[in-house]
Amino acid sequence: MPFLYKPVLIFTILLLRCGLVFCQDSIHTSSFFIIKDLTIRGNKTTHLPIIQRELPFSNGDTVAAEKLSKLLRTAHDNLMNTSLFNFVTIDTLSDGDKLNIQIDLKERWYLWPFPIFEISDRNFNAWWEKKDFSRINYGMYLVQENFRGRKESIKLLLRFGFDQKFSLVYLKPWLNKSQTLGLGFGIGYSRNHTVAYLTDNNHLCYFKSKHSYPNQSYYIGASLTCRKGLYTTHSLAAYFDSYQFSDTLLHLNPSFAPSARTQYFTLSYTFQNDRRDYKTYPLKGHFISIILEKKGLGLFKTETLDLLNLKISLRKYWNIYPRFFLSCAFFGKVGSSSSKAYFAEQGLGYGSETVRSFEYYVIDGANYGLIKTQLKYQLVKTKIIHLKFLPLSKFNTIPISFYINLFYDGGYITKYSINSTDKLANRYLYGGGIGVDFVTYYDQVIRLDYAVNMFFEHGIFLHFTSPF
């Protein structure tokens, strides 16, 4: 669901994503180096162990000369992917087989009182099709990143308007001294005046009540993470969800939910291997994600929901030629299907799991596969803009870059009982087009795509995240 307040902030204070600097001084031709001195500067808030945790080397290490450049690049990318810094600069100076490494950091701004002004739809284009200004959310999203300088985060959401939600989330990535275990807690409450109760002709149908909330829910949960190395993370999460639906929703769609009051526990396991150079807008590397989720554990009699899903995401990125980049991804889902779980199941058409050019459609089903491919050219190399009139160093140095790209997506979703109005399930869907991406600091991406699908439907689509 795109957030309008983010692009408003971007253009208001020119928040553009961080382009990073990586340099190397003269390096001797020795076959190996011993790191004599490792200096880290600029971390006024972030504790030193948090930074050292991301480095593939330390003082006293011996590294092969031919691997030094790769290790320095890895250190740079790892530090950037913490989302703690706007700029990372690494300099080296050698004296025979002795090597000095100096890392200069420019920290981000960590406390964000985001004003919320957003649309309540799957994506901007789905909202623009209706232009229903009653489907607007407003409020405040208070985020404290890098709390106490230990990469902890606290997130408080107070959202009013169309989709009301109030939540508090606390994440502590490092519990132990070796920084391998992390813990998270979350609690939230939400209510809606309007609820999507059915999919008809691959479009969501909504029930709206001005004076009541046909959907009210709350959740509470916790998660445990394990990250022993630099790139692989295991997560285990457990949540309890409680929903109160109006009788009207179940009357309009008897398969909407098991009952008006639906409660269940969820247990999920997530495996991630992340070797992307920059996770917000990757150009090189790979990403693997496997999620096994069970909704409904049968712990009490009223727990009537029973869903088991396995989701896989495989992504690969190549720098095939100077300024040319190729990327491809596969998203897959295999799951059990409940006859009364419309509210808890999602197929294609939500978030990044959309066949581009089909942004206006949703396709229901428990099993699907989706491929995304993209060839991009760096139209404008990363440029650094200095805004001298801004006194804060966290904002006045702005990197920007532009990419032009060609893309092709294809997907297939299975549905055992096909509604007569469902024309997209159980068939191969594909589309492609051309787009322009604008990348800047604070993890901001703006994409403008022109896409055509298999039915020769075409349009211009606006997005605020990387395609995958």
CSV table of C-alpha atoms in Angstrom, one decimal:
chain,number,residue,atom,x,y,z
A,1,MET,CA,0.0,0.0,0.0
A,2,PRO,CA,1.8,3.2,-1.1
A,3,PHE,CA,2.2,6.0,1.4
A,4,LEU,CA,1.6,9.5,0.0
A,5,TYR,CA,3.3,11.1,3.0
A,6,LYS,CA,6.7,9.7,2.0
A,7,PRO,CA,6.8,11.3,-1.5
A,8,VAL,CA,5.4,14.5,0.0
A,9,LEU,CA,8.4,14.5,2.4
A,10,ILE,CA,10.8,13.7,-0.4
A,11,PHE,CA,9.8,16.7,-2.4
A,12,THR,CA,9.4,19.0,0.6
A,13,ILE,CA,12.8,18.5,2.1
A,14,LEU,CA,14.5,16.8,-0.8
A,15,LEU,CA,15.0,13.5,0.9
A,16,LEU,CA,16.8,11.4,-1.6
A,17,ARG,CA,18.6,8.1,-1.1
A,18,CYS,CA,22.1,7.9,-0.1
A,19,GLY,CA,24.8,7.5,-2.7
A,20,LEU,CA,27.9,6.2,-1.1
A,21,VAL,CA,31.5,6.8,-1.6
A,22,PHE,CA,34.1,4.1,-1.7
A,23,CYS,CA,37.8,4.9,-2.1
A,24,GLN,CA,41.1,3.4,-1.9
A,25,ASP,CA,44.5,5.0,-1.5
A,26,SER,CA,47.7,3.6,-2.8
A,27,ILE,CA,48.0,-0.1,-2.0
A,28,HIS,CA,51.3,-1.9,-2.1
A,29,THR,CA,51.7,-4.9,-4.4
A,30,SER,CA,52.3,-7.3,-1.5
A,31,SER,CA,50.6,-10.7,-1.8
A,32,PHE,CA,48.9,-10.2,1.6
A,33,PHE,CA,48.3,-7.4,4.2
A,34,ILE,CA,48.1,-7.3,7.9
A,35,ILE,CA,45.5,-4.8,9.2
A,36,LYS,CA,47.6,-2.7,11.5
A,37,ASP,CA,45.1,0.0,12.4
A,38,LEU,CA,41.3,0.1,11.8
A,39,THR,CA,39.8,3.5,12.5
A,40,ILE,CA,36.1,4.3,12.5
A,41,ARG,CA,34.9,7.9,12.6
A,42,GLY,CA,31.6,9.8,12.5
A,43,ASN,CA,29.6,7.5,14.7
A,44,LYS,CA,28.3,10.1,17.1
A,45,THR,CA,25.2,8.0,18.1
A,46,THR,CA,25.9,4.4,16.9
A,47,HIS,CA,27.9,2.3,19.3
A,48,LEU,CA,31.2,0.9,17.9
A,49,PRO,CA,30.2,-2.9,18.3
A,50,ILE,CA,27.2,-2.3,16.1
A,51,ILE,CA,29.5,-1.1,13.3
A,52,GLN,CA,32.2,-3.7,13.9
A,53,ARG,CA,29.5,-6.5,13.6
A,54,GLU,CA,29.1,-5.7,9.9
A,55,LEU,CA,32.8,-5.7,9.0
A,56,PRO,CA,34.4,-8.8,7.3
A,57,PHE,CA,37.7,-7.9,8.9
A,58,SER,CA,39.1,-6.6,12.2
A,59,ASN,CA,42.4,-5.3,13.6
A,60,GLY,CA,45.2,-7.9,13.2
A,61,ASP,CA,43.6,-9.8,10.4
A,62,THR,CA,45.7,-11.0,7.5
A,63,VAL,CA,44.0,-10.6,4.1
A,64,ALA,CA,45.1,-11.6,0.7
A,65,ALA,CA,45.9,-8.7,-1.6
A,66,GLU,CA,43.6,-9.9,-4.4
A,67,LYS,CA,40.7,-10.2,-2.0
A,68,LEU,CA,41.1,-6.8,-0.4
A,69,SER,CA,39.0,-4.8,-2.8
A,70,LYS,CA,36.1,-7.2,-2.5
A,71,LEU,CA,36.4,-7.1,1.3
A,72,LEU,CA,36.3,-3.4,1.4
A,73,ARG,CA,33.3,-3.3,-0.9
A,74,THR,CA,31.5,-5.9,1.3
A,75,ALA,CA,32.2,-3.7,4.4
A,76,HIS,CA,30.8,-0.7,2.6
A,77,ASP,CA,27.6,-2.5,1.4
A,78,ASN,CA,27.0,-4.1,4.8
A,79,LEU,CA,27.2,-0.8,6.6
A,80,MET,CA,24.9,0.8,4.1
A,81,ASN,CA,22.4,-2.0,4.5
A,82,THR,CA,22.1,-1.3,8.2
A,83,SER,CA,20.1,1.8,7.2
A,84,LEU,CA,22.0,3.7,9.8
A,85,PHE,CA,24.2,5.8,7.6
A,86,ASN,CA,23.7,8.2,4.6
A,87,PHE,CA,27.3,7.9,3.5
A,88,VAL,CA,30.1,5.5,4.0
A,89,THR,CA,33.7,6.2,2.9
A,90,ILE,CA,36.5,3.7,3.2
A,91,ASP,CA,40.1,4.8,2.7
A,92,THR,CA,43.2,2.6,2.9
A,93,LEU,CA,47.0,3.3,3.3
A,94,SER,CA,49.6,0.6,3.0
A,95,ASP,CA,53.2,0.5,4.3
A,96,GLY,CA,54.7,-2.7,3.0
A,97,ASP,CA,52.5,-5.5,4.2
A,98,LYS,CA,51.0,-3.3,6.9
A,99,LEU,CA,47.6,-1.8,6.1
A,100,ASN,CA,45.7,1.1,7.7
A,101,ILE,CA,41.9,1.3,7.1
A,102,GLN,CA,39.9,4.4,7.9
A,103,ILE,CA,36.1,4.3,7.7
A,104,ASP,CA,34.2,7.6,7.8
A,105,LEU,CA,30.5,7.6,8.4
A,106,LYS,CA,27.7,10.1,8.1
A,107,GLU,CA,24.8,9.1,10.3
A,108,ARG,CA,21.2,9.5,9.3
A,109,TRP,CA,18.5,11.3,11.2
A,110,TYR,CA,16.9,8.7,13.4
A,111,LEU,CA,13.8,10.3,14.9
A,112,TRP,CA,11.0,10.7,12.4
A,113,PRO,CA,7.6,12.1,13.3
A,114,PHE,CA,6.0,11.2,10.0
A,115,PRO,CA,2.7,13.0,9.3
A,116,ILE,CA,0.4,10.4,7.7
A,117,PHE,CA,-1.5,11.3,4.6
A,118,GLU,CA,-2.0,8.2,2.5
A,119,ILE,CA,-4.4,6.3,0.3
A,120,SER,CA,-6.1,3.2,1.4
A,121,ASP,CA,-5.6,0.9,-1.6
A,122,ARG,CA,-3.4,-1.8,-2.9
A,123,ASN,CA,-1.4,0.7,-4.9
A,124,PHE,CA,-1.6,4.3,-6.1
A,125,ASN,CA,-3.0,3.3,-9.5
A,126,ALA,CA,-5.9,1.3,-8.0
A,127,TRP,CA,-6.8,4.4,-6.0
A,128,TRP,CA,-6.4,6.7,-8.9
A,129,GLU,CA,-8.8,4.6,-11.0
A,130,LYS,CA,-11.6,5.6,-8.5
A,131,LYS,CA,-10.2,8.9,-7.2
A,132,ASP,CA,-12.2,8.4,-4.0
A,133,PHE,CA,-11.0,11.0,-1.6
A,134,SER,CA,-12.9,9.4,1.3
A,135,ARG,CA,-10.3,6.6,1.1
A,136,ILE,CA,-7.7,8.7,2.8
A,137,ASN,CA,-5.8,8.0,6.0
A,138,TYR,CA,-4.2,10.6,8.2
A,139,GLY,CA,-2.4,10.8,11.5
A,140,MET,CA,1.1,10.4,12.9
A,141,TYR,CA,3.8,7.7,12.6
A,142,LEU,CA,6.5,8.2,15.1
A,143,VAL,CA,9.7,6.2,14.4
A,144,GLN,CA,12.8,6.2,16.6
A,145,GLU,CA,15.5,4.3,14.7
A,146,ASN,CA,18.9,3.4,16.2
A,147,PHE,CA,17.4,3.8,19.7
A,148,ARG,CA,20.3,4.2,22.3
A,149,GLY,CA,22.7,3.8,19.4
A,150,ARG,CA,22.2,0.1,19.4
A,151,LYS,CA,20.1,-0.3,16.2
A,152,GLU,CA,16.9,-0.8,18.2
A,153,SER,CA,13.7,0.7,16.8
A,154,ILE,CA,10.5,1.9,18.3
A,155,LYS,CA,7.5,2.5,16.1
A,156,LEU,CA,4.3,4.2,17.2
A,157,LEU,CA,1.4,4.4,14.7
A,158,LEU,CA,-1.7,6.6,15.2
A,159,ARG,CA,-3.7,6.4,12.0
A,160,PHE,CA,-7.2,7.8,11.6
A,161,GLY,CA,-9.5,8.2,8.6
A,162,PHE,CA,-10.5,5.5,6.2
A,163,ASP,CA,-8.4,2.6,7.7
A,164,GLN,CA,-7.8,3.3,11.4
A,165,LYS,CA,-4.9,1.6,13.1
A,166,PHE,CA,-3.0,2.0,16.3
A,167,SER,CA,0.1,0.0,17.0
A,168,LEU,CA,3.3,-0.1,18.9
A,169,VAL,CA,6.4,-2.1,17.8
A,170,TYR,CA,9.7,-2.6,19.5
A,171,LEU,CA,12.7,-4.3,17.8
A,172,LYS,CA,15.9,-5.2,19.5
A,173,PRO,CA,18.2,-6.9,17.0
A,174,TRP,CA,21.0,-7.8,19.5
A,175,LEU,CA,20.2,-9.6,22.8
A,176,ASN,CA,23.6,-11.2,23.4
A,177,LYS,CA,27.2,-10.0,23.4
A,178,SER,CA,28.0,-11.7,20.1
A,179,GLN,CA,25.0,-10.0,18.5
A,180,THR,CA,23.5,-13.1,17.0
A,181,LEU,CA,20.0,-13.1,18.7
A,182,GLY,CA,17.3,-10.5,18.4
A,183,LEU,CA,13.8,-10.0,19.8
A,184,GLY,CA,10.7,-8.1,18.8
A,185,PHE,CA,7.3,-7.3,20.2
A,186,GLY,CA,4.2,-5.8,18.6
A,187,ILE,CA,0.7,-4.9,19.6
A,188,GLY,CA,-2.0,-3.3,17.6
A,189,TYR,CA,-5.7,-2.5,17.0
A,190,SER,CA,-7.4,-1.6,13.8
A,191,ARG,CA,-11.0,-0.8,12.5
A,192,ASN,CA,-12.4,-0.1,9.2
A,193,HIS,CA,-15.5,1.7,7.9
A,194,THR,CA,-15.1,0.0,4.5
A,195,VAL,CA,-14.1,-3.7,3.9
A,196,ALA,CA,-13.3,-5.6,0.8
A,197,TYR,CA,-15.6,-8.6,1.1
A,198,LEU,CA,-15.4,-10.2,-2.4
A,199,THR,CA,-13.5,-10.3,-5.7
A,200,ASP,CA,-15.7,-9.8,-8.7
A,201,ASN,CA,-14.3,-9.7,-12.3
A,202,ASN,CA,-10.9,-9.5,-10.7
A,203,HIS,CA,-11.8,-6.3,-8.8
A,204,LEU,CA,-12.4,-5.9,-5.1
A,205,CYS,CA,-15.9,-5.2,-4.0
A,206,TYR,CA,-16.4,-3.1,-0.9
A,207,PHE,CA,-19.0,-2.8,1.9
A,208,LYS,CA,-19.1,0.6,3.5
A,209,SER,CA,-20.8,1.7,6.7
A,210,LYS,CA,-20.6,5.3,7.7
A,211,HIS,CA,-21.7,4.9,11.3
A,212,SER,CA,-20.1,1.6,12.3
A,213,TYR,CA,-16.9,-0.5,11.8
A,214,PRO,CA,-17.7,-3.8,10.0
A,215,ASN,CA,-14.2,-5.0,10.7
A,216,GLN,CA,-12.4,-4.6,14.1
A,217,SER,CA,-9.3,-6.5,15.0
A,218,TYR,CA,-6.4,-6.6,17.4
A,219,TYR,CA,-3.1,-8.5,17.5
A,220,ILE,CA,-0.3,-9.2,19.9
A,221,GLY,CA,2.9,-11.1,19.0
A,222,ALA,CA,6.6,-11.6,19.4
A,223,SER,CA,9.5,-12.7,17.2
A,224,LEU,CA,13.0,-14.2,17.7
A,225,THR,CA,15.8,-13.8,15.2
A,226,CYS,CA,19.1,-15.5,14.8
A,227,ARG,CA,21.9,-14.1,12.6
A,228,LYS,CA,25.2,-15.9,13.2
A,229,GLY,CA,27.0,-14.7,10.1
A,230,LEU,CA,26.7,-11.6,8.0
A,231,TYR,CA,24.1,-12.6,5.5
A,232,THR,CA,21.8,-15.3,6.8
A,233,THR,CA,18.9,-14.7,9.2
A,234,HIS,CA,16.4,-17.1,10.8
A,235,SER,CA,13.3,-15.7,12.3
A,236,LEU,CA,10.5,-17.4,14.4
A,237,ALA,CA,7.3,-15.4,15.1
A,238,ALA,CA,4.1,-16.1,17.0
A,239,TYR,CA,1.0,-13.9,16.9
A,240,PHE,CA,-2.5,-14.0,18.2
A,241,ASP,CA,-5.2,-12.3,16.0
A,242,SER,CA,-8.8,-11.5,17.0
A,243,TYR,CA,-11.3,-10.3,14.4
A,244,GLN,CA,-14.9,-9.0,14.9
A,245,PHE,CA,-16.8,-8.9,11.6
A,246,SER,CA,-20.3,-7.6,11.0
A,247,ASP,CA,-23.0,-10.1,10.1
A,248,THR,CA,-23.5,-8.2,6.8
A,249,LEU,CA,-20.0,-9.2,5.6
A,250,LEU,CA,-20.8,-12.9,6.1
A,251,HIS,CA,-24.2,-12.4,4.4
A,252,LEU,CA,-22.6,-10.7,1.4
A,253,ASN,CA,-20.0,-13.4,1.2
A,254,PRO,CA,-20.5,-16.6,3.2
A,255,SER,CA,-16.8,-17.5,2.5
A,256,PHE,CA,-15.5,-14.3,3.9
A,257,ALA,CA,-14.7,-15.8,7.4
A,258,PRO,CA,-15.5,-18.9,9.5
A,259,SER,CA,-17.6,-16.7,11.9
A,260,ALA,CA,-18.3,-13.2,12.9
A,261,ARG,CA,-15.8,-13.6,15.7
A,262,THR,CA,-12.7,-15.2,14.4
A,263,GLN,CA,-9.6,-15.8,16.5
A,264,TYR,CA,-6.5,-17.7,15.8
A,265,PHE,CA,-2.8,-18.1,16.5
A,266,THR,CA,-0.1,-17.8,13.8
A,267,LEU,CA,3.3,-19.4,13.9
A,268,SER,CA,5.8,-18.6,11.1
A,269,TYR,CA,9.4,-19.3,10.3
A,270,THR,CA,11.5,-17.2,7.9
A,271,PHE,CA,14.8,-17.9,6.3
A,272,GLN,CA,16.7,-15.1,4.5
A,273,ASN,CA,20.0,-15.0,2.7
A,274,ASP,CA,20.7,-11.4,1.7
A,275,ARG,CA,23.8,-10.6,-0.5
A,276,ARG,CA,22.4,-7.5,-2.2
A,277,ASP,CA,24.7,-4.5,-2.6
A,278,TYR,CA,21.9,-2.1,-1.5
A,279,LYS,CA,18.7,-3.6,-0.3
A,280,THR,CA,16.5,-0.7,-1.2
A,281,TYR,CA,17.5,-0.6,-4.8
A,282,PRO,CA,19.9,-3.5,-5.5
A,283,LEU,CA,22.1,-3.6,-8.6
A,284,LYS,CA,24.3,-6.6,-7.8
A,285,GLY,CA,24.0,-9.7,-5.6
A,286,HIS,CA,21.1,-12.0,-4.7
A,287,PHE,CA,18.3,-12.4,-2.2
A,288,ILE,CA,16.6,-15.6,-1.0
A,289,SER,CA,13.6,-15.7,1.3
A,290,ILE,CA,11.5,-18.7,2.5
A,291,ILE,CA,8.5,-18.3,4.7
A,292,LEU,CA,6.5,-21.1,6.2
A,293,GLU,CA,3.4,-19.9,8.0
A,294,LYS,CA,0.6,-21.7,9.8
A,295,LYS,CA,-2.5,-19.7,10.7
A,296,GLY,CA,-4.7,-21.6,13.2
A,297,LEU,CA,-2.9,-23.9,15.6
A,298,GLY,CA,-6.0,-25.5,17.2
A,299,LEU,CA,-5.1,-24.3,20.7
A,300,PHE,CA,-8.8,-23.5,21.6
A,301,LYS,CA,-12.2,-24.6,20.4
A,302,THR,CA,-13.2,-21.3,18.7
A,303,GLU,CA,-10.0,-21.3,16.6
A,304,THR,CA,-11.7,-22.4,13.3
A,305,LEU,CA,-9.1,-21.0,10.8
A,306,ASP,CA,-6.7,-23.5,9.3
A,307,LEU,CA,-4.3,-22.3,6.7
A,308,LEU,CA,-0.7,-23.4,5.8
A,309,ASN,CA,1.3,-21.4,3.4
A,310,LEU,CA,4.8,-21.7,2.0
A,311,LYS,CA,6.2,-18.6,0.2
A,312,ILE,CA,9.5,-18.4,-1.7
A,313,SER,CA,11.3,-15.4,-3.1
A,314,LEU,CA,14.4,-15.7,-5.3
A,315,ARG,CA,16.1,-12.6,-6.7
A,316,LYS,CA,19.3,-12.2,-8.7
A,317,TYR,CA,21.1,-9.0,-9.8
A,318,TRP,CA,24.0,-8.5,-12.3
A,319,ASN,CA,26.1,-5.7,-13.5
A,320,ILE,CA,26.5,-7.0,-17.0
A,321,TYR,CA,28.3,-4.0,-18.5
A,322,PRO,CA,29.3,-0.5,-17.3
A,323,ARG,CA,26.0,1.2,-16.4
A,324,PHE,CA,23.9,-1.8,-17.6
A,325,PHE,CA,22.2,-4.0,-15.1
A,326,LEU,CA,20.1,-7.1,-15.4
A,327,SER,CA,17.8,-8.5,-12.7
A,328,CYS,CA,15.3,-11.3,-12.4
A,329,ALA,CA,13.1,-12.7,-9.6
A,330,PHE,CA,10.8,-15.5,-8.8
A,331,PHE,CA,7.9,-15.3,-6.3
A,332,GLY,CA,6.0,-18.5,-5.5
A,333,LYS,CA,3.3,-19.5,-3.0
A,334,VAL,CA,1.9,-23.0,-2.2
A,335,GLY,CA,-0.8,-23.2,0.3
A,336,SER,CA,-3.9,-24.9,1.6
A,337,SER,CA,-7.1,-23.3,0.8
A,338,SER,CA,-9.9,-22.8,3.2
A,339,SER,CA,-13.5,-22.5,2.0
A,340,LYS,CA,-14.1,-19.7,4.5
A,341,ALA,CA,-11.0,-17.6,4.7
A,342,TYR,CA,-11.4,-14.9,2.0
A,343,PHE,CA,-10.2,-12.2,4.5
A,344,ALA,CA,-7.0,-14.1,5.3
A,345,GLU,CA,-5.8,-15.1,1.8
A,346,GLN,CA,-4.1,-13.0,-0.9
A,347,GLY,CA,-3.1,-14.0,-4.4
A,348,LEU,CA,-1.5,-11.8,-7.0
A,349,GLY,CA,-2.1,-8.1,-7.2
A,350,TYR,CA,-0.7,-7.0,-3.8
A,351,GLY,CA,2.5,-5.1,-3.3
A,352,SER,CA,5.5,-6.3,-5.4
A,353,GLU,CA,3.7,-9.6,-6.1
A,354,THR,CA,2.0,-8.1,-9.1
A,355,VAL,CA,2.4,-8.7,-12.8
A,356,ARG,CA,3.3,-5.2,-13.9
A,357,SER,CA,0.6,-3.9,-16.3
A,358,PHE,CA,-2.1,-5.7,-14.1
A,359,GLU,CA,-2.0,-3.1,-11.3
A,360,TYR,CA,-5.8,-2.6,-11.6
A,361,TYR,CA,-6.6,-6.3,-11.0
A,362,VAL,CA,-6.4,-8.9,-8.2
A,363,ILE,CA,-6.4,-12.6,-8.8
A,364,ASP,CA,-7.4,-14.9,-5.9
A,365,GLY,CA,-5.8,-18.3,-5.4
A,366,ALA,CA,-3.7,-20.3,-2.9
A,367,ASN,CA,-1.0,-21.2,-5.3
A,368,TYR,CA,0.9,-19.0,-7.7
A,369,GLY,CA,4.2,-18.4,-9.5
A,370,LEU,CA,5.5,-15.0,-10.7
A,371,ILE,CA,8.6,-14.1,-12.6
A,372,LYS,CA,10.0,-10.5,-13.0
A,373,THR,CA,12.8,-9.5,-15.3
A,374,GLN,CA,14.3,-6.1,-15.9
A,375,LEU,CA,17.2,-4.6,-17.9
A,376,LYS,CA,18.2,-1.2,-16.8
A,377,TYR,CA,20.6,1.5,-17.8
A,378,GLN,CA,22.0,4.1,-15.5
A,379,LEU,CA,20.9,7.2,-17.3
A,380,VAL,CA,22.4,9.6,-14.8
A,381,LYS,CA,25.3,8.4,-12.6
A,382,THR,CA,25.0,9.2,-9.0
A,383,LYS,CA,25.5,12.9,-8.4
A,384,ILE,CA,25.9,14.6,-5.1
A,385,ILE,CA,24.0,17.8,-4.5
A,386,HIS,CA,25.1,20.1,-1.7
A,387,LEU,CA,22.4,22.3,-0.2
A,388,LYS,CA,24.3,25.0,1.7
A,389,PHE,CA,21.1,26.6,3.0
A,390,LEU,CA,20.3,23.5,5.0
A,391,PRO,CA,22.3,23.6,8.3
A,392,LEU,CA,21.9,19.9,9.1
A,393,SER,CA,24.6,17.7,7.6
A,394,LYS,CA,22.2,14.8,7.7
A,395,PHE,CA,20.1,16.5,5.0
A,396,ASN,CA,22.2,18.9,3.0
A,397,THR,CA,24.2,16.3,1.1
A,398,ILE,CA,21.9,14.6,-1.4
A,399,PRO,CA,22.8,11.8,-3.9
A,400,ILE,CA,20.5,11.3,-6.8
A,401,SER,CA,20.5,8.9,-9.7
A,402,PHE,CA,18.2,8.0,-12.6
A,403,TYR,CA,17.7,4.7,-14.4
A,404,ILE,CA,15.8,3.8,-17.5
A,405,ASN,CA,14.6,0.2,-17.8
A,406,LEU,CA,12.8,-2.4,-19.9
A,407,PHE,CA,10.8,-5.0,-18.1
A,408,TYR,CA,8.8,-8.2,-18.6
A,409,ASP,CA,6.7,-10.0,-16.0
A,410,GLY,CA,4.7,-13.3,-16.2
A,411,GLY,CA,2.6,-15.1,-13.6
A,412,TYR,CA,0.2,-18.0,-13.1
A,413,ILE,CA,-2.3,-18.6,-10.3
A,414,THR,CA,-4.4,-21.6,-9.7
A,415,LYS,CA,-8.0,-21.5,-8.4
A,416,TYR,CA,-9.9,-24.7,-8.0
A,417,SER,CA,-13.4,-23.2,-8.3
A,418,ILE,CA,-13.5,-20.4,-10.9
A,419,ASN,CA,-16.1,-17.7,-10.6
A,420,SER,CA,-17.7,-17.0,-13.9
A,421,THR,CA,-16.5,-13.4,-13.8
A,422,ASP,CA,-12.9,-14.5,-13.1
A,423,LYS,CA,-11.0,-14.2,-16.3
A,424,LEU,CA,-7.4,-14.2,-15.0
A,425,ALA,CA,-7.0,-17.3,-12.8
A,426,ASN,CA,-5.7,-20.6,-14.3
A,427,ARG,CA,-4.0,-18.9,-17.2
A,428,TYR,CA,-0.6,-17.4,-17.9
A,429,LEU,CA,-0.6,-13.6,-17.5
A,430,TYR,CA,2.2,-11.4,-18.9
A,431,GLY,CA,3.0,-7.8,-19.5
A,432,GLY,CA,5.9,-5.5,-20.1
A,433,GLY,CA,7.0,-2.0,-20.7
A,434,ILE,CA,9.5,0.8,-20.1
A,435,GLY,CA,10.1,2.8,-17.0
A,436,VAL,CA,12.2,5.5,-15.3
A,437,ASP,CA,13.4,5.1,-11.7
A,438,PHE,CA,14.6,7.9,-9.5
A,439,VAL,CA,16.7,6.8,-6.5
A,440,THR,CA,17.8,9.0,-3.6
A,441,TYR,CA,18.7,8.8,0.0
A,442,TYR,CA,16.7,7.7,3.1
A,443,ASP,CA,15.6,4.6,1.1
A,444,GLN,CA,13.4,6.5,-1.3
A,445,VAL,CA,12.6,5.3,-4.8
A,446,ILE,CA,10.1,6.8,-7.3
A,447,ARG,CA,9.2,4.7,-10.4
A,448,LEU,CA,7.2,5.8,-13.4
A,449,ASP,CA,6.3,2.9,-15.7
A,450,TYR,CA,4.5,2.6,-19.0
A,451,ALA,CA,3.2,-1.0,-19.3
A,452,VAL,CA,1.1,-3.1,-21.7
A,453,ASN,CA,-0.5,-6.4,-20.8
A,454,MET,CA,-1.6,-9.4,-22.9
A,455,PHE,CA,-5.0,-7.9,-23.5
A,456,PHE,CA,-3.2,-4.8,-25.0
A,457,GLU,CA,-4.4,-2.7,-22.0
A,458,HIS,CA,-1.9,-0.1,-21.3
A,459,GLY,CA,-1.2,2.8,-18.9
A,460,ILE,CA,1.2,4.8,-16.9
A,461,PHE,CA,1.8,3.5,-13.4
A,462,LEU,CA,3.4,5.3,-10.4
A,463,HIS,CA,5.2,3.4,-7.6
A,464,PHE,CA,7.3,4.3,-4.6
A,465,THR,CA,9.4,1.2,-4.1
A,466,SER,CA,11.8,-0.9,-6.1
A,467,PRO,CA,10.0,-3.5,-8.3
A,468,PHE,CA,11.7,-6.3,-6.4
